[in-house]
Amino acid sequence: MKLTVLGCLGAYPYKNQGTTSYLLQSADFHLLIDVGSATLVKLEEYLDPLALNAVILSHYHHDHIADLGVLQYYWQLHPEKEPGAILPIYGHTKDSFHFNELTIPDVTEGRGYFEAEELKIGPFLITFMETIHPVICYAMRIVEETTGKVFVFTGDYGYLESFVKFAKNADLFLADTYLFAGNERHKAHFTSKEAGELAKAAQVKKLVLTHLPQFGDLSQLKQEAQDAGLPSK
């Protein structure tokens, strides 16, 4: 299992860095997680977008889906697309307007996921947990079947104690860390301190901070997470 960060900022792109998007790969399977601003041009540095096997979305805020429409156009209009190829895009169904936008006939197909059900996408088994956020959003616990390796992505997430169990023993914990210490119990995002504390309590092997702010000293953000829990990246 290999994770490539295509964009790691929250809210809006800044100084050549895009917003939330990650490429998760296992052997020849390529799963795109969220499709924030600048995703498509960054993805082209690593993978032909037509080689994607599936896309999955944590929620429908613009900084997580900004490039989704142009990715759909890429699949619709690129002359090298194989006839009949359809890209599945997984999202929750509690926002019918945005969910319906996932489907373009003969190009992309929206597929719903549900918190109560385990989802299999290629070599990955995925379970979900609804987060605290102004819109409906889901964290994901992704297990690579062949190795048992566990990757947990928080999505956008206000602090919730029960997340410790969801992230337990993850090999990689990718945590929304938009806020510096001192802003704990925010309704939409983790602070650096909370990310570190949760990683430590869940006994994860590696913590990576993401959904980063465009302001402040990011080395301070990292240090605050380390002081609270585990070494972070």
XYZ file of C-alpha atoms in Angstrom:
233
model
C 0.000 0.000 0.000
C 1.418 3.354 -1.065
C 0.021 6.812 -0.307
C 0.912 9.871 -2.377
C -0.161 13.306 -1.156
C -1.437 15.350 -4.100
C -2.725 18.254 -2.001
C -2.520 18.920 1.739
C -4.015 22.364 2.382
C -7.407 23.180 3.790
C -9.885 25.645 2.296
C -7.972 27.026 -0.712
C -4.768 26.459 -2.717
C -1.771 28.602 -1.822
C 1.717 29.065 -3.257
C 1.621 26.098 -5.635
C 0.106 23.714 -3.080
C -3.367 22.322 -3.657
C -6.124 21.265 -1.300
C -7.020 17.815 -0.044
C -6.332 14.881 -2.348
C -4.488 11.575 -1.965
C -3.615 8.707 -4.268
C -3.742 5.304 -2.551
C -2.221 2.422 -4.503
C -1.941 -1.322 -4.024
C -0.204 -3.234 -6.811
C -1.989 -2.094 -9.988
C -5.038 -0.615 -8.260
C -5.289 3.176 -7.992
C -7.802 4.831 -5.633
C -8.141 8.612 -5.502
C -9.299 9.943 -2.130
C -10.889 13.405 -2.399
C -10.317 15.659 -5.389
C -9.359 19.106 -4.133
C -8.100 22.089 -6.083
C -5.077 21.337 -8.359
C -5.560 17.570 -8.049
C -5.647 16.821 -11.755
C -2.373 18.498 -12.757
C -0.626 17.020 -9.720
C -2.025 13.554 -10.411
C -0.559 13.664 -13.920
C 2.927 13.766 -12.366
C 2.366 10.295 -10.912
C -0.358 8.563 -12.902
C -2.372 8.836 -16.079
C -5.796 9.967 -14.793
C -7.369 7.412 -17.138
C -5.608 4.693 -15.104
C -7.645 5.472 -11.992
C -9.783 2.561 -10.824
C -12.030 4.493 -8.450
C -12.543 7.740 -6.550
C -13.909 8.106 -3.022
C -15.023 11.333 -1.327
C -15.124 12.125 2.378
C -17.624 14.956 1.861
C -18.716 17.607 -0.597
C -17.012 20.795 0.591
C -15.317 22.579 -2.309
C -11.765 22.114 -1.047
C -12.339 18.340 -1.291
C -14.141 18.218 -4.656
C -12.925 21.309 -6.552
C -11.300 19.277 -9.341
C -13.943 16.577 -9.520
C -15.783 18.166 -12.435
C -12.645 18.563 -14.547
C -11.656 14.980 -13.754
C -15.052 13.918 -15.098
C -14.480 16.014 -18.226
C -11.050 14.392 -18.626
C -12.712 10.983 -18.645
C -15.442 12.236 -20.950
C -13.316 13.984 -23.580
C -9.803 12.538 -23.585
C -9.203 10.850 -26.953
C -7.327 7.924 -25.394
C -10.134 6.853 -23.065
C -11.140 3.256 -23.710
C -14.654 2.914 -25.150
C -17.079 1.818 -22.451
C -14.752 2.605 -19.532
C -16.626 4.122 -16.583
C -14.993 5.606 -13.468
C -16.828 4.758 -10.218
C -17.016 7.649 -7.754
C -18.034 6.744 -4.204
C -19.727 9.264 -1.939
C -22.311 9.409 0.808
C -25.946 9.712 -0.235
C -27.151 12.171 2.425
C -26.653 15.119 0.074
C -28.668 14.141 -2.974
C -27.682 17.168 -5.061
C -23.947 16.518 -4.839
C -24.331 12.748 -4.994
C -26.302 12.994 -8.222
C -23.511 15.139 -9.699
C -21.143 12.164 -9.407
C -22.766 10.470 -12.392
C -22.231 11.428 -16.005
C -23.807 8.724 -18.185
C -21.230 6.522 -19.900
C -18.397 8.410 -18.139
C -18.610 8.254 -14.342
C -20.959 6.453 -11.965
C -21.890 7.644 -8.480
C -21.960 4.845 -5.924
C -23.182 5.305 -2.367
C -21.405 4.207 0.773
C -22.942 3.837 4.212
C -21.577 4.035 7.746
C -23.164 0.741 8.767
C -21.635 -1.240 5.901
C -18.105 -2.302 5.048
C -17.220 -1.366 1.483
C -14.854 -3.326 -0.741
C -13.078 -1.352 -3.456
C -10.509 -3.454 -5.283
C -7.923 -4.661 -2.727
C -9.248 -2.375 0.022
C -11.866 -2.904 2.733
C -13.255 0.403 3.970
C -15.316 1.266 7.035
C -16.697 4.704 7.824
C -17.367 6.968 10.792
C -19.389 10.171 10.602
C -17.401 13.149 11.832
C -18.193 16.423 13.535
C -18.279 19.001 10.745
C -20.689 21.657 9.405
C -21.696 19.273 6.602
C -21.957 15.490 6.631
C -18.477 14.027 6.390
C -16.992 10.580 6.924
C -13.641 9.385 8.168
C -12.316 6.218 6.537
C -10.486 3.203 7.898
C -8.928 1.403 4.940
C -7.448 -2.081 5.218
C -5.297 -3.597 2.495
C -6.513 -7.188 2.316
C -3.246 -8.777 1.206
C -1.111 -7.287 3.994
C -3.553 -6.277 6.720
C -2.036 -2.784 6.719
C -4.391 -0.105 8.031
C -4.664 3.479 6.804
C -6.992 5.894 8.597
C -8.006 9.230 7.083
C -9.969 11.575 9.314
C -11.657 13.606 6.600
C -12.564 16.955 8.169
C -13.119 16.352 11.817
C -13.918 18.143 15.059
C -12.665 16.340 18.150
C -14.563 13.229 19.185
C -13.293 10.822 21.842
C -14.726 7.779 20.082
C -12.301 8.337 17.226
C -9.608 6.628 19.302
C -11.295 3.261 18.744
C -11.796 3.941 15.028
C -8.089 4.698 14.517
C -6.786 1.957 16.844
C -3.423 0.485 15.802
C -3.446 2.128 12.376
C -0.197 1.879 10.465
C -0.755 5.387 9.106
C -3.014 8.042 10.613
C -3.675 11.004 8.296
C -5.188 13.715 10.474
C -6.978 16.958 9.628
C -4.866 19.541 11.484
C -6.039 22.979 10.434
C -5.675 24.588 13.852
C -2.848 25.333 16.259
C -2.939 24.312 19.919
C -5.213 26.512 21.991
C -8.268 26.058 19.767
C -9.336 22.665 21.092
C -12.871 21.263 20.754
C -13.482 23.153 17.534
C -16.669 22.146 15.700
C -14.949 21.462 12.368
C -11.231 20.640 12.689
C -8.562 19.076 14.893
C -5.841 21.106 16.522
C -2.242 19.915 16.410
C -2.485 18.986 20.082
C -5.612 16.885 19.537
C -4.085 15.106 16.541
C -1.077 14.135 18.642
C -3.170 13.061 21.612
C -5.499 10.920 19.508
C -2.614 9.299 17.663
C -0.990 8.401 20.958
C -4.212 7.099 22.527
C -4.983 5.014 19.430
C -1.424 3.651 19.372
C -0.984 4.385 15.689
C 2.405 3.709 14.160
C 2.752 6.931 12.175
C 0.962 10.266 12.277
C 0.861 12.581 9.250
C -0.690 16.037 9.552
C -2.792 17.287 6.643
C -5.502 19.831 5.758
C -2.892 22.362 6.834
C -3.413 26.108 7.282
C -1.969 28.759 4.972
C -1.026 30.859 7.994
C 1.319 30.509 10.942
C 4.490 28.479 11.397
C 3.933 24.889 10.268
C 7.010 23.730 12.166
C 5.223 24.903 15.316
C 2.138 22.914 14.293
C 4.299 19.809 13.936
C 6.061 20.406 17.240
C 2.758 20.817 19.076
C 1.570 17.464 17.722
C 4.846 15.819 18.743
C 4.700 17.301 22.228
C 1.173 15.957 22.671
C 1.740 12.470 21.353
C 3.687 10.854 18.560
C 6.381 12.081 16.203
C 4.541 13.575 13.230
C 5.408 14.373 9.657
